[in-house]
Amino acid sequence: MTDTTDDIAEEISFQSFEDDCKMLGNLLLEVLQREVGAQMREKVDRYRTLAQSACSMRLAGIEDMANLLEKQLASDISKMSLEEALTLARAFSHYLNLMGIAEVHHRVRRQKNVASLSKSCDDIFYQLLQRGVSPDQLYDTVCKQEVEIVLTAHPTQINRRTLQYKHIKLSHLLDLKDRPDLTSEERDMVIEDMVREITSIWQTDELRRHKPTPVDEASAGLNIVEQSLWKAVPHYLRRVSNALKKHTGKPLPLKCTPIRFGSWMGGDRDGNPNVTAKVTKDVSLLSRWMTIDLYIREVDSLKFELSMNRCSDSLSKLAHEILEQECNVGHSHYPRIEIPRTGLLNQQDGPESPRSPMAKSPSQNSLRNASLIAKRKMFAESQVGRSSFQKLLEPKPTKRSAIAPYRIVLGNIKDKLMKTRRRLELLLEDLPCDFNLSEYCDTSDELIEPLMTCHDSLQSCGSGILADGRLADLIRRVATFGMVLMKLDLRQESGRHAETLDAITKYLDMGTYSEWDEEKKLEFLTRELKGKRPLVSPSMEVASDVKEVLDTFRIAAELGSDSLGAYVISMASNASDVLAVELLQKDARLAVSGEIGKPCPGGTLRVVPLFETVKDLRGAGSVIRKLLSIDWYREHIIKNHNGHQEVMVGYSDSGKDAGRFTAAWELYKAQEDVVAACNEYDIKVTLFHGRGGSIGRGGGPTYLAIQSQPPGSVMGTLRSTEQGEMVQAKFGLPQIAVRQLEIYTTAVLLATLRPPHPPREQKWRNLMEEISKISCQNYRSVVYENPEFLTYFQEATPQAELGFLNIGSRPTRRKSSTGIGHLRAIPWVFAWTQTRFVLPAWLGVGPGLRGVCEKGHTEDLKAMYKEWPFFQSTIDLIEMVLGKADVPISKHYDEVLVSKSRRHLGDELRMELLATEKLVLVVSGHEKLSANNRILRRLIESRLAYLNPMNLLQVEVLKRLRSDDDNKQLRDALLITINGIAAGMRNTG
């Protein structure tokens, strides 16, 4: 498994890192002494020392002594009482989280102390100019770059949001402690605050007691934006702009942003019945509410800052028009000055402020007494009751001549924003509200236009330093986040659309759609798409599943492309899968526009086929060619989507289907074919990468991944998912988020202007085919064809118990079958990560490499590793994950948990693991695993003293739980070990 911070490969000072780890560990021991007593504290410290000694022996090559010490540790753990086991699990879990906090802190600190970071805009812009790119070409390419990072709710984030915030607070305290201007007394006070925070963490239940709802998941995503990305985006854009000005002489235009954000939280209904049409609508409205609320806070701060009178004629004219309009209406909302808050949240409110509609779910809103809501609405909207207080804050009419024009304009903006926010609250509560477009701020253009007038005015009056401060930051935020923070994608499985069309064609006495061949489907769909009549009758009665699909398209029509992004079709395999969604979308828009008497808001959603299995990846190019050969579809793409086709490729299911190596090669070829298909029809293409956090699900360092894509597949555009724990790890702190956004920008820029090399000769492609074929056969023979493997998997891992974690709203299986085929990729990878076997990332690789090496192609593989970025990236990621695998730990799981008759299977797999390590080292030329990433290797080694006892404890708890499965305390202990191991491995699924 790759560490979440592998993108940031700069050195860290291990001495200061280890000092901080030691300090945090001692503070935790101090808390333990007070909370659980000296005896338990000493026991925890003893187990840590024993584990550390075993690790040191193993690293020194003294295997016998290491095994002896680990057996002693396992024996001691097996004799522990349940109460002691629970305490030990919690202690080591918190140790590992504290080490993670220290690690991130030191990476951030390193960034501050380095004059020029590798992969930064400054670094890459300079490199490109040196390699022959002209300043104008560099400038134009950066300005036209379109990267979208899509945050998903995939269930791999272990930590509760409460603990995530406490961890962030500890990180801030570490940062404060490093300040050189602190007195010894102030430093001691910071340490005391750390003790309080660790005490608070210890006394907090680390387990989720209920599954999150889709709205809860969406709220968590919005909080990442509020807490981190909201601060990071202006900083990142300033960094891009400054580097552009330095190297090309021109800054980044204020309304230009190379990166935007999307979301699947509340829109991804594939296999998740909890995501309904109403949930999607509510989440979209919540996102809008949060956006407006954040803008109101920024405008408040600007009003306080822009107090000057001198302005341009255009701003003066706008201010007078606003004053005249207010006088004509008969009341004034003229700016009252409010001192801005120092943070995005009130300190008292905490992460989930009660004033936010996100603090309560829409379902709770609907249960309120309707009459009470109506009374509250009447009072809130009346001028009586609040006007007296407002008069105290507003200037008297006679003083208006001296009022600052910027405040008049900003006050008008705030007034519209507050009305917009209030309207959204009423919509969330299903209450009627007036809809006068002139009173609301519904589009980003309506917000940017007056802000740009203020900016131009300041520039013309010689106050450029003010224009390019908070005001420029707000304009850049509006350009990046728009009015919805993150546009929401919808995702549904192709079979659900076929079921819906079955219902329609049967109702129309046309037969059963899903039984038709592909040509008949395409003929029907194309004919209906060209027609102007609605297809679905309002009187048609359908099953609940079909109604939900139709309701989703109706909501999509109501919200439109102003609020929503793409409609992603999972398990797409044919051109008809795409046209089916286009038809259902068109039909819903016809129905809605007929009811409201005007066109639907925004445009149609982009329809994006997602190719996931190896079979579907192999046919992806043919599907796109078939689609673009249809006149209606090609004209639709040109007219409604600017000649742009988006295609998504899935890393998770392809990896579970055929193994990581085969999946990587099939994904590479599929992208080549899709790009070629679009080029044949002169259509631009954006590839959307459905990457997970772990290598088994396509994870890995962002920079490495983008730089190893096929040439021509990244032409200034890219979409990519960030899932689960990776969202928090990459974007949870503003400083880390800035660096990640910069890495996305520079990696895409390099791949666009200087694409990676293709395979040098056909022979290399032939070798890849051979390795892939052998690898896939070996992988499938173990996972799908060995009748003992499924039971071995269930015995050797905590897969069956992962469902108790309550980390996601969706089920762990697509269907009720118990086989691996219908198990989702996340629990498949998650379970093997826990046992440190990490099997999905390497199984099959060894036989594939061995097969071509035995035919005399070893030197060819070494040349491929040196010269072909894709092959080098694939081998490096496998080498990285092998460095995290642990043979003795996985063997211990088998010895205690697996039936004797099946232990031979684990022994054979461990032998294959060791053989794979040797073959990978032969190809890479490294002496040791991760020799090219010694920082990562040392960080992994530093965690083992805490990680190994967690695995031994997990084995013991699993053993007890499987003979007493109703024991809630044992279940809690197991879940805490799962949390701790996930923290130590730095990712889950």
mmCIF file of N, CA and C in Angstrom, residues 96 179 287 362-363 397 407 535 580 607 658 670 712 809 835 901 936:
data_model
loop_
_atom_site.group_PDB
_atom_site.id
_atom_site.type_symbol
_atom_site.label_atom_id
_atom_site.label_comp_id
_atom_site.label_asym_id
_atom_site.label_seq_id
_atom_site.Cartn_x
_atom_site.Cartn_y
_atom_site.Cartn_z
ATOM 1 N N LEU A 96 -0.393 5.081 16.827
ATOM 2 C CA LEU A 96 -0.196 5.121 15.381
ATOM 3 C C LEU A 96 -0.797 6.378 14.759
ATOM 4 N N ARG A 179 7.417 27.292 16.765
ATOM 5 C CA ARG A 179 7.713 28.711 16.569
ATOM 6 C C ARG A 179 8.927 29.131 17.390
ATOM 7 N N SER A 287 -25.165 21.848 -0.614
ATOM 8 C CA SER A 287 -23.927 22.344 -1.193
ATOM 9 C C SER A 287 -24.057 23.815 -1.574
ATOM 10 N N PRO A 362 -32.261 16.280 6.193
ATOM 11 C CA PRO A 362 -33.532 16.692 5.614
ATOM 12 C C PRO A 362 -34.705 15.865 6.118
ATOM 13 N N SER A 363 -34.442 14.583 6.420
ATOM 14 C CA SER A 363 -35.538 13.745 6.910
ATOM 15 C C SER A 363 -36.046 14.242 8.255
ATOM 16 N N PRO A 397 -29.862 58.352 7.389
ATOM 17 C CA PRO A 397 -29.881 58.777 5.985
ATOM 18 C C PRO A 397 -29.028 60.013 5.715
ATOM 19 N N ARG A 407 -18.533 49.639 0.175
ATOM 20 C CA ARG A 407 -19.430 49.020 1.160
ATOM 21 C C ARG A 407 -20.872 48.987 0.661
ATOM 22 N N LEU A 535 -41.747 10.237 -23.978
ATOM 23 C CA LEU A 535 -41.867 8.785 -24.100
ATOM 24 C C LEU A 535 -42.637 8.182 -22.934
ATOM 25 N N ALA A 580 -29.262 5.056 -23.893
ATOM 26 C CA ALA A 580 -30.395 4.838 -22.984
ATOM 27 C C ALA A 580 -30.487 5.977 -21.975
ATOM 28 N N VAL A 607 -22.952 12.515 -20.327
ATOM 29 C CA VAL A 607 -23.179 11.093 -20.050
ATOM 30 C C VAL A 607 -21.844 10.375 -20.235
ATOM 31 N N ALA A 658 -8.883 -9.395 -12.514
ATOM 32 C CA ALA A 658 -7.760 -10.037 -13.217
ATOM 33 C C ALA A 658 -6.411 -9.869 -12.539
ATOM 34 N N ALA A 670 -6.748 0.418 -23.098
ATOM 35 C CA ALA A 670 -8.091 0.974 -23.273
ATOM 36 C C ALA A 670 -8.021 2.484 -23.492
ATOM 37 N N GLY A 712 -0.702 11.299 -25.199
ATOM 38 C CA GLY A 712 -1.909 11.815 -25.839
ATOM 39 C C GLY A 712 -3.179 11.633 -25.044
ATOM 40 N N SER A 809 -22.344 4.281 3.798
ATOM 41 C CA SER A 809 -23.795 4.103 3.731
ATOM 42 C C SER A 809 -24.195 2.957 2.804
ATOM 43 N N THR A 835 -4.315 -7.863 7.300
ATOM 44 C CA THR A 835 -3.438 -8.982 7.668
ATOM 45 C C THR A 835 -2.002 -8.755 7.202
ATOM 46 N N SER A 901 -6.323 -27.931 7.414
ATOM 47 C CA SER A 901 -6.414 -28.475 6.049
ATOM 48 C C SER A 901 -6.217 -27.407 4.975
ATOM 49 N N LEU A 936 10.306 6.462 2.716
ATOM 50 C CA LEU A 936 9.140 5.621 2.960
ATOM 51 C C LEU A 936 9.539 4.375 3.757
#
